[in-house]
XYZ file of C-alpha atoms in Angstrom:
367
model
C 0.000 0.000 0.000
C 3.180 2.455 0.335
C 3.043 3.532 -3.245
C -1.212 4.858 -2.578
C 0.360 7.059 0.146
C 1.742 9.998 -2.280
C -1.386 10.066 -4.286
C -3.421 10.855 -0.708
C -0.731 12.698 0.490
C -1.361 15.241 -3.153
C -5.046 14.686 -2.684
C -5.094 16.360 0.642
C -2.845 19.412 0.195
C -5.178 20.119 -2.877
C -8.509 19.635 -0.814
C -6.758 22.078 2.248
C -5.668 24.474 -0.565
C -9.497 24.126 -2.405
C -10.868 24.989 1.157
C -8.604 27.495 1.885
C -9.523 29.104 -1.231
C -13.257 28.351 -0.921
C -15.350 30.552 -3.529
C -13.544 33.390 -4.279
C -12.424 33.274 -7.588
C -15.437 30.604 -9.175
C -18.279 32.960 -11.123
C -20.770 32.245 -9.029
C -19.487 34.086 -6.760
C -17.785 36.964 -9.128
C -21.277 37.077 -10.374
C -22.588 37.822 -6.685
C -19.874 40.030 -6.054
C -21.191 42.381 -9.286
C -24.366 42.297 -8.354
C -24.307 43.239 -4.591
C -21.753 46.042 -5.706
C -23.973 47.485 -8.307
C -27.434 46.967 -6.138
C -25.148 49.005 -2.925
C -24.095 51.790 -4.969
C -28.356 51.914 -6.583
C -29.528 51.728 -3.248
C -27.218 54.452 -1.898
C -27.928 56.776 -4.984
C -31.918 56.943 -4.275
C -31.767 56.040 -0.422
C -32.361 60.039 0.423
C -35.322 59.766 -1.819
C -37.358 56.910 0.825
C -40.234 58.600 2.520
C -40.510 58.581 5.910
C -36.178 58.238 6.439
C -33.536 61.124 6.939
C -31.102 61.650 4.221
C -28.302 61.283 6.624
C -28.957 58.107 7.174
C -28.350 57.102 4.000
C -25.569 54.637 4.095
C -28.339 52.014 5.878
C -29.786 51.465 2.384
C -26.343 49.718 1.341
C -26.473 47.820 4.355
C -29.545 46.439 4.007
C -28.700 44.968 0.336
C -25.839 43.494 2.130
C -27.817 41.715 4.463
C -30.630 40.377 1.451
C -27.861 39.740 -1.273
C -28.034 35.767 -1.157
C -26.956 33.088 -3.573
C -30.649 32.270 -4.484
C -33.954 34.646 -4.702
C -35.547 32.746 -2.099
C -32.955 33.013 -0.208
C -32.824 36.578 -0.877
C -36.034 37.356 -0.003
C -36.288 35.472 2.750
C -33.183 36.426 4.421
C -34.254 40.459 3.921
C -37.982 39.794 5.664
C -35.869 38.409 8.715
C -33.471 40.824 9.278
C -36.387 43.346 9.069
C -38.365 41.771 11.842
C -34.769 41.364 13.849
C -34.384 45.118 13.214
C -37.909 45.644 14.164
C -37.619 43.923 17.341
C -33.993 45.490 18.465
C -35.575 49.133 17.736
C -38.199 47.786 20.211
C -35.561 46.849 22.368
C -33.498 50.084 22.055
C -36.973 52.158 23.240
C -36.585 49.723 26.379
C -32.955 50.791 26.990
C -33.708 54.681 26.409
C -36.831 53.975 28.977
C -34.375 52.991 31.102
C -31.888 56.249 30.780
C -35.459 58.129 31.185
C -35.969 57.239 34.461
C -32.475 57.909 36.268
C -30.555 54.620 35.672
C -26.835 55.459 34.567
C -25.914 54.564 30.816
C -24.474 51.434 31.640
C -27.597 49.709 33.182
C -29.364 50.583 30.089
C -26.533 49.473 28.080
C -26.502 45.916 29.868
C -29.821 45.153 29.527
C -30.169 46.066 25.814
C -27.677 43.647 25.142
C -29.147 41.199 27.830
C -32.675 41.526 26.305
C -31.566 41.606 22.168
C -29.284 38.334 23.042
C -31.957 36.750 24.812
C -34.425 37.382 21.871
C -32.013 36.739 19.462
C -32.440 32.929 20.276
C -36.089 32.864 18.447
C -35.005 30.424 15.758
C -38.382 31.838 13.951
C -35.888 34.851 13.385
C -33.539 33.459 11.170
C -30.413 35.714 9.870
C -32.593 38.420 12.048
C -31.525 36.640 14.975
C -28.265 38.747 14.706
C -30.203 42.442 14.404
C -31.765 42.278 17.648
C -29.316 43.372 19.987
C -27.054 45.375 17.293
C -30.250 47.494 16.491
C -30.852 47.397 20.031
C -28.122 49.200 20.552
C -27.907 51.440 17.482
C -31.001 52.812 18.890
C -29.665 53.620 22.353
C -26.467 54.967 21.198
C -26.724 56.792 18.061
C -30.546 58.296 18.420
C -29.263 61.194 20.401
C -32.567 63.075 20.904
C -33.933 61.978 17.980
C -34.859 58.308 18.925
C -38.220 58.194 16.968
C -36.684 59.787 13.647
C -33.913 57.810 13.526
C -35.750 54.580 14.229
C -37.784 55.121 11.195
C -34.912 56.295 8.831
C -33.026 53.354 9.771
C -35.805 50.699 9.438
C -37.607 52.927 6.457
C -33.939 52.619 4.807
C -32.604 49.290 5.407
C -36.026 48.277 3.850
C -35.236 50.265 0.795
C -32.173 48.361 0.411
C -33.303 44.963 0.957
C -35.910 45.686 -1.969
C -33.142 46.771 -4.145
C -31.018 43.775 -3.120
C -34.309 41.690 -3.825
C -34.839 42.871 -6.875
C -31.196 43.117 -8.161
C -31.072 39.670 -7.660
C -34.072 38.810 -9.606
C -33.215 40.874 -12.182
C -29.707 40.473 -12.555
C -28.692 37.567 -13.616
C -30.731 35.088 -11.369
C -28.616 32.410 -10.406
C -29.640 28.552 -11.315
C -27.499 26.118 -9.845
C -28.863 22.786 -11.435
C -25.839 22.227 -13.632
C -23.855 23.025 -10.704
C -25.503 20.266 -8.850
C -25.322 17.850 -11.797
C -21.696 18.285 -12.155
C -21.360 18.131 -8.481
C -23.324 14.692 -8.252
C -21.093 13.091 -11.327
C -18.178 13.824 -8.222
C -20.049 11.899 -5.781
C -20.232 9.508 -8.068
C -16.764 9.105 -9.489
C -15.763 9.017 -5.544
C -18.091 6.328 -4.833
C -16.164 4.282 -7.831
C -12.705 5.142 -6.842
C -13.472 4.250 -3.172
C -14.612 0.698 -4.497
C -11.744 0.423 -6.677
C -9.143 0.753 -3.954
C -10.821 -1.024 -1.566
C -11.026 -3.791 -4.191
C -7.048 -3.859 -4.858
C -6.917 -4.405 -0.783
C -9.208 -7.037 -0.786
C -7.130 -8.849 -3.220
C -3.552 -8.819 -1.316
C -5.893 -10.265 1.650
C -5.218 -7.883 3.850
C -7.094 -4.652 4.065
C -5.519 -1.505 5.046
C -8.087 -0.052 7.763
C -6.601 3.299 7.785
C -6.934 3.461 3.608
C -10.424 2.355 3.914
C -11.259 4.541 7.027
C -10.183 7.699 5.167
C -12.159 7.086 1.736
C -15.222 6.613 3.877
C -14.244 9.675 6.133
C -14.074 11.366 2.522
C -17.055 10.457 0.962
C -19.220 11.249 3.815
C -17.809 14.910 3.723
C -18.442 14.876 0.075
C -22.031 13.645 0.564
C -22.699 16.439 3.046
C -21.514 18.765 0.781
C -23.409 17.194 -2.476
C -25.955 17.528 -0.304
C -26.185 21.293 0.452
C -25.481 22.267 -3.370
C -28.119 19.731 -4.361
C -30.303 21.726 -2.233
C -29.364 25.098 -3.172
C -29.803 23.919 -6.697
C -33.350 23.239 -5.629
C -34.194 26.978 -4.145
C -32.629 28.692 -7.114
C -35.787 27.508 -9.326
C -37.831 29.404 -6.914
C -39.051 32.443 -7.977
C -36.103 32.445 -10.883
C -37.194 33.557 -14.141
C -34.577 31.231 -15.794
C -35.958 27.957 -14.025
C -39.082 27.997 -17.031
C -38.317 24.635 -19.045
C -35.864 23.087 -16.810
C -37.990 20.673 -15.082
C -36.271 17.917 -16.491
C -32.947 18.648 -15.203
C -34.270 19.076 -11.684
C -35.894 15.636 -11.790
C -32.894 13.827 -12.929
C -30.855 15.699 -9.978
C -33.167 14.435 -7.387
C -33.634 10.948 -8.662
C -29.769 11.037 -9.036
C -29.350 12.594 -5.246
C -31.852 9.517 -4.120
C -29.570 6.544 -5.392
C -26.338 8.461 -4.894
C -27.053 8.904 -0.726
C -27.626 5.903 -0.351
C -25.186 4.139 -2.315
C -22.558 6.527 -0.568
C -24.172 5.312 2.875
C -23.499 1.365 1.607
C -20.302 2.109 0.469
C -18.971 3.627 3.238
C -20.347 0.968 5.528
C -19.323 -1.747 3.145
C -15.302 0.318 3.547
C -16.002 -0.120 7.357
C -16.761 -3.674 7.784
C -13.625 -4.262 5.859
C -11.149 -2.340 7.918
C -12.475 -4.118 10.930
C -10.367 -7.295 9.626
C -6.558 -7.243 9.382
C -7.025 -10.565 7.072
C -9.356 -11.975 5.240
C -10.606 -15.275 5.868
C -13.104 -18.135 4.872
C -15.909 -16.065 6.025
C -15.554 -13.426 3.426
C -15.617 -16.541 0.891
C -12.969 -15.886 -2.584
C -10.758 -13.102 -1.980
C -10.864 -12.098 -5.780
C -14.243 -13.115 -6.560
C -15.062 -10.216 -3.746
C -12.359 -8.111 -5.546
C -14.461 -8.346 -8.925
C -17.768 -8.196 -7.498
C -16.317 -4.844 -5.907
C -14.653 -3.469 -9.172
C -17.894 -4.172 -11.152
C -20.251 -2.515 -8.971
C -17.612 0.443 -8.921
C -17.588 0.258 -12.804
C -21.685 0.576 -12.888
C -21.759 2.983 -10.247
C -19.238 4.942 -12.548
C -21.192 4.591 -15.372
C -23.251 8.574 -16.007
C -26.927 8.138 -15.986
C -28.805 7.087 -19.568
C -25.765 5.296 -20.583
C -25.855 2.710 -23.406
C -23.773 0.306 -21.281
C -25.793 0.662 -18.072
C -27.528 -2.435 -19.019
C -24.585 -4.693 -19.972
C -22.872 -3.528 -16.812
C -25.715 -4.164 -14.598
C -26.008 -8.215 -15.814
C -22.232 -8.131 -14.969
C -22.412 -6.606 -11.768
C -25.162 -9.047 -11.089
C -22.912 -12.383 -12.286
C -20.276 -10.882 -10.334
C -22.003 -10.862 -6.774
C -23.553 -14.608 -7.521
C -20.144 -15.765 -8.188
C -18.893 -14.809 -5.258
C -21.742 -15.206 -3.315
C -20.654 -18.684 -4.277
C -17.725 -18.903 -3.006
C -19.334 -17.741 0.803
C -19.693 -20.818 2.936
C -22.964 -22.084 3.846
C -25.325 -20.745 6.349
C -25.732 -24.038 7.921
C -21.750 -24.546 7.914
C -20.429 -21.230 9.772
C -19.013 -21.589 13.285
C -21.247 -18.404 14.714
C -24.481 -17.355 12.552
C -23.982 -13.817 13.584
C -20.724 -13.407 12.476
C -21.106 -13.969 8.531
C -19.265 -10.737 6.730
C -19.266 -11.933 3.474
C -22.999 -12.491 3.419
C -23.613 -9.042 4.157
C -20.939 -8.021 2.035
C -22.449 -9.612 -0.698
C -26.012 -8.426 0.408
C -24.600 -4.573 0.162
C -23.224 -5.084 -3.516
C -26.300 -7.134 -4.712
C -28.360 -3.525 -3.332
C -26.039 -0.916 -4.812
C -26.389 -2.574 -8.178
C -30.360 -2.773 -7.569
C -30.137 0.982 -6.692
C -28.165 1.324 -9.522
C -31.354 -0.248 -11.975
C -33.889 1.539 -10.101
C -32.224 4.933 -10.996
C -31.190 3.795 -14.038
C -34.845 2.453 -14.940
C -36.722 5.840 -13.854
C -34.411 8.205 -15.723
C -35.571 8.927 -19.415
């Protein structure tokens, strides 16, 4: 196994450096990046124009795109209603504090127990991204009002407003974004790292002896990549919303889904299938044929591997399914094993037999 250990060695500084990195430089985010800039500087421009807000106050409007300028429109939307009510509620707040300063109490007492209160409310989950207004607003309100509190209250919520509707719109407008052949190309990864997974595990099956830390870290590694599949697949899924490129792409988000449904799971079975297999330093007449397991393995990799709609899905799926009777085979009987509990290679063989039935099913409901 020495000569796998530079490969994962390479493979790791590249995943550190690709998280390091993150998003910056993709055009999703570039994209983002325009838009929020040009929606700020908008929402700046007009901001002294908002009824019921002070001109001075202006710079809240930029703010307040900040705070609605998310990767989807839902998101968007739903993020700038939220910090509205949090703003709402920490202005409510800040009235409590200047209540407090009203009646005697030094500055700090009031100061305390806006941030008490806002913190305290701030753990509505209902709030959302709002959750994080309350006791900033809160305190805006104490400390910046002067003798002004009910004017500036109004210009700041009037004008934060005005920017969230600009952000809102920008992002409607502007480009919507549409992740679904983001998610696509995200679930061909999954899938490729489901393969490769099998694959190596495979070529330590056939020495005999598998290497429990090789197989603990490709399982480690595609569970990370399924939580992360996960989330885009998801995104993917509120971009249609209220996204006026999303007409016609039904299709797409179908395929995505029924892809997502056999790729979890055959990501779960894989990774459990890696586990069982690091829990033995050898290999013995339990798991039946060493390299009839080491086939079975490499064709269910090879089907896994194959992209949906595929004109060999079908060849590879009668191979897959020879495979796993061959070295189902090769298993001893049930009748013959010293404890009836402890049979690996049946369930190994039970966990190939239903990621190749996965496989079909996915296969079988895709056009």
């Amino acid at each position: 196994m020495a000569p796998s250990l530079p490969r994962r060695t390479a493979a790791q500084v590249a995943l550190g450096v690709r998280r390091a990195g993150g998003d910056v430089f993709t055009p999703r985010r570039l994209i983002l990046a325009l838009k929020t800039a040009v929606a700020a500087a908008v929402a700046w421009f007009f901001a002294p124009l908002v009824p019921f807000a002070d001109a001075d106050y202006s710079y809240y409007a930029p703010l307040g795109v900040l705070v609605s300028m998310y990767p989807t429109v839902a998101d968007s939307a739903r993020a700038g209603v939220q910090s509205l009510v949090g703003l709402a509620c920490g202005i409510a707040v800040g009235f409590g504090g200047l209540a407090i300063v009203a009646s005697g109490a030094p500055g700090i007492v009031a100061v305390g127990a806006v941030v008490l209160v806002g913190v305290a409310v701030g753990g509505i989950r209902a709030l959302g991204v709002g959750r994080d207004w309350v006791a900033l607003a809160g305190l805006f309100v104490l400390l910046l009002s002067k003798n002004d509190p009910d004017g500036f209250s109004s210009s700041y919520l009037a004008t934060m407003a005005f920017g969230v509707l600009v952000g809102v719109v920008a992002n409607y407008v502007l480009v919507p974004p549409l992740y679904l052949q983001s998610a696509r190309d995200r679930l061909s990864e999954l899938r490729a790292a489901v393969a490769t997974a099998l694959d190596r595990a495979a070529d330590s099956v056939t020495q005999g002896r598998p290497d429990a830390g090789v197989l603990r870290e490709d399982g480690d590694a595609l569970a990370e990549l399924s939580i992360a599949v996960s989330a885009d697949v998801d995104e993917a899924s509120r971009s249609e919303r209220a996204n006026i490129r999303a007409r016609g792409v039904g299709g797409v988000h179908d395929e995505n889904a029924q892809r997502w449904w056999g790729l979890e799971r055959a990501t779960y079975l894989a990774r459990d299938l890696l586990d069982v297999l690091a829990q033995h330093e050898r290999l013995d007449e339990r798991h039946g044929d060493p390299q009839a397991l080491a086939t079975a393995m490499r064709s269910v990799a090879d089907l896994l591997a194959t992209p949906p709609g595929d004109a060999e899905m079908g060849a590879r799926t009668d191979a897959a399914w020879r495979d796993i009777d061959a070295y189902g085979a090769s298993l001893p009987a049930p009748d013959e094993a010293t404890d009836t509990h402890d049979q690996p290679g049946l369930w190994l063989a039970a966990t190939l037999g239903r990621m190749t039935d996965i496989s079909r099913r996915v296969s079988d409901a895709l056009p």
